[in-house]
Amino acid sequence: MNKKIILSSVVLAAIFGCKAPEVAESQLPMTDNHKNALLSKSENKHGVESFDKITINDYREAALLGMEKEKARIKAIISNPEAPTFQNTIAALDNSGEELERMEMTFSPISSSNSTAETRALEAELSPILSAHSDDIYMNPELFKRVKKVYDEVDSTQLTKEELKVLDNIYKRFKRNGAELSEADQAKLRDLNQEISSLQIQFSQNLLHETNNTFVTADSKDELTGLPQANIDRAAQMAEAQGQKGKYMFNMQRSSCNPVLQYCSNRELRKKVYLAYCNRGNQGNEYDSKEICAKLVKLRLERAKLMGFKNCASQILDTRMAKTPEAVYNLLDQIWTPAVKAANAELADIREEMKKDGLDCEPEGWDYMYYNERARKAKFNFDEEQFSEYLEINNVLKGVFFVANKLYGLTFKDVTAELPAYEQTANAWEVYDKDGKLLSLFYSDYYPRDGKRAGAWCTSFRSQTYENGKRVEPVVVNVCSMTPPSSDKPALQSIDNVSTMFHEFGHALHSFMRDVHYQSVGGVERDFVELPSQINEHWAFEPEVLAVYAKHYKTGEALPQELLDKYNACSKYGQGFATVEYLAASYVDMDLHVLTEVPEDLDVMKFEEKKLAERGIPRQIQPRYRVTNFSHTMGGGYTAGYYSYIWAEVLDADGFEAFKETGDIFNQDVAARFRKYILTPGGIDNGMTMYRNFRGADPKIDGLLKNRGLK
């Protein structure tokens, strides 16, 4: 039987609410002489997947078979004549989707970092099917009946702390996913889930195209005055790749467009780049996402009300540390006023710098980064371009590894040549614990390319688990879009990029050290997940760490103390802008998702503009992401959750004080507590309990305000 025909029958089943046909393994033939690497145990070192041998049909086939196997296991759980127990119901359910999870954990990182027309088509194809499959599980009344019985009788059983949390999580997951709704409401929920899932995929694919294929072109080098030569070279390479040899092109990856905004004196070029970046998804073309965003807001609200919540944010925050929209707004409001005050002070400096160029007009958005950089140089005599000459990417990574070794005793062995490569520019390491045992595998994928979405993230090809009583090490990936090497310089990074490398590696440390026995306690609350990443940033520019990695790319000399002193003096300058643009995006995310009624003619861009104007945002500052390019909220994942970074910053700033209070930023007792209570337990406890276990007290906001220069 043709695979496409099989898939279509499943799609029809999902659309019309009928049961999808069961597909026997023999009905899903493989191409002659081709072995689907996802359907048998990997023979590679450490069981890493053979990425280069997996075809798009292999992913499709593995997804379908994975769903069928999970359905068969669910059926076995339901038909078990024995009374429901933790082992025969909860543990069995937790492990029921092993094959499907393997496929998804392989495909998802590939599709976001090496997107092609084929992967995008498969994403769209599988999205409604996977949504229907999940609904089939969580809306199964017989399965829920068994889960509920175990939950109701928990007092008469002896379970470990981890098992109790697994039971609680699974039971609540059924309730949150419609197990107790009527059949009619379950049908509505299915439709909503599928439409939301499909729209989120469509939004993400639109944004990927807009980011990588929106170009601003300069006809001559004369238009690029002030832009570092390495960036000019890359712009020339991009133009040549686009058939425009002799010109200079910039796409909307930050590594391409940000240097223009920060260094280029050509105001008109800055304006073009700025507007192109801000208006991704808002250009009235086939990749315009305004209507998609409006639909998502409406559908998410409808789903929340169906589940008994007054708005989408209340539904989502019910499972987060913040718990309520009011708690989120309370935090944002405490920071907003001092942040706007600082931003307005920066604007006064920018006006002075503009006057030096004979400009008497008000600053615009495309002036902020350029003249802020000029003002910083004028006030502190600090040149970030000079500083970046000491921030070569491979040396920075040595610093990242150094911190992990000093804190936790980890060591790293380069095994790039020994492990399958999912991307030719990615490198691979074995990560060993302080006792010499293999802890994890780690891939770094640092350079931008066509097909990689914007931003930086940490993901996994395999999560930590147990097999036959033995811990199986995770395969963790840091994916970024750092400044690549140029014709005459290695990959020299900005200060922000260095912080990003430490940030994403903090997520990696969390994944390395997690030690749980059940998938259902592998994750933590979304507003807690940024704590391990953000606290790791604190070591990036400490003198002891800089001494390890900050070496001049030509001479190898250490970063001069004078240059470090200048950086320290000005490190908080510009935080008004950075904080306001972040808070602006966080507010808009919340404002859209606390709506209890959504106008039929909702224009998300006008909504954004109105809400921020009411709060008194300086007009020169746009949100870090505007709605139509706000992947965190519109693509899913951080919906009504972008505040999480600042929420976690309260924790990380307070948490780093635990080290500084001892006089030793590598204090082994504090590091051991952080590992024990934050990095290792997964989600066995809730976030605030884990933080209190580590710190011995609730966090205070003072550290955050101090670190951002707002106090």
XYZ file of C-alpha atoms in Angstrom, residues 42 148 285 315 433 630:
6
model
C 21.128 2.355 16.192
C -8.323 7.957 38.079
C 2.611 39.149 1.096
C -5.322 28.327 31.736
C 31.107 13.441 35.157
C 7.003 36.644 17.924
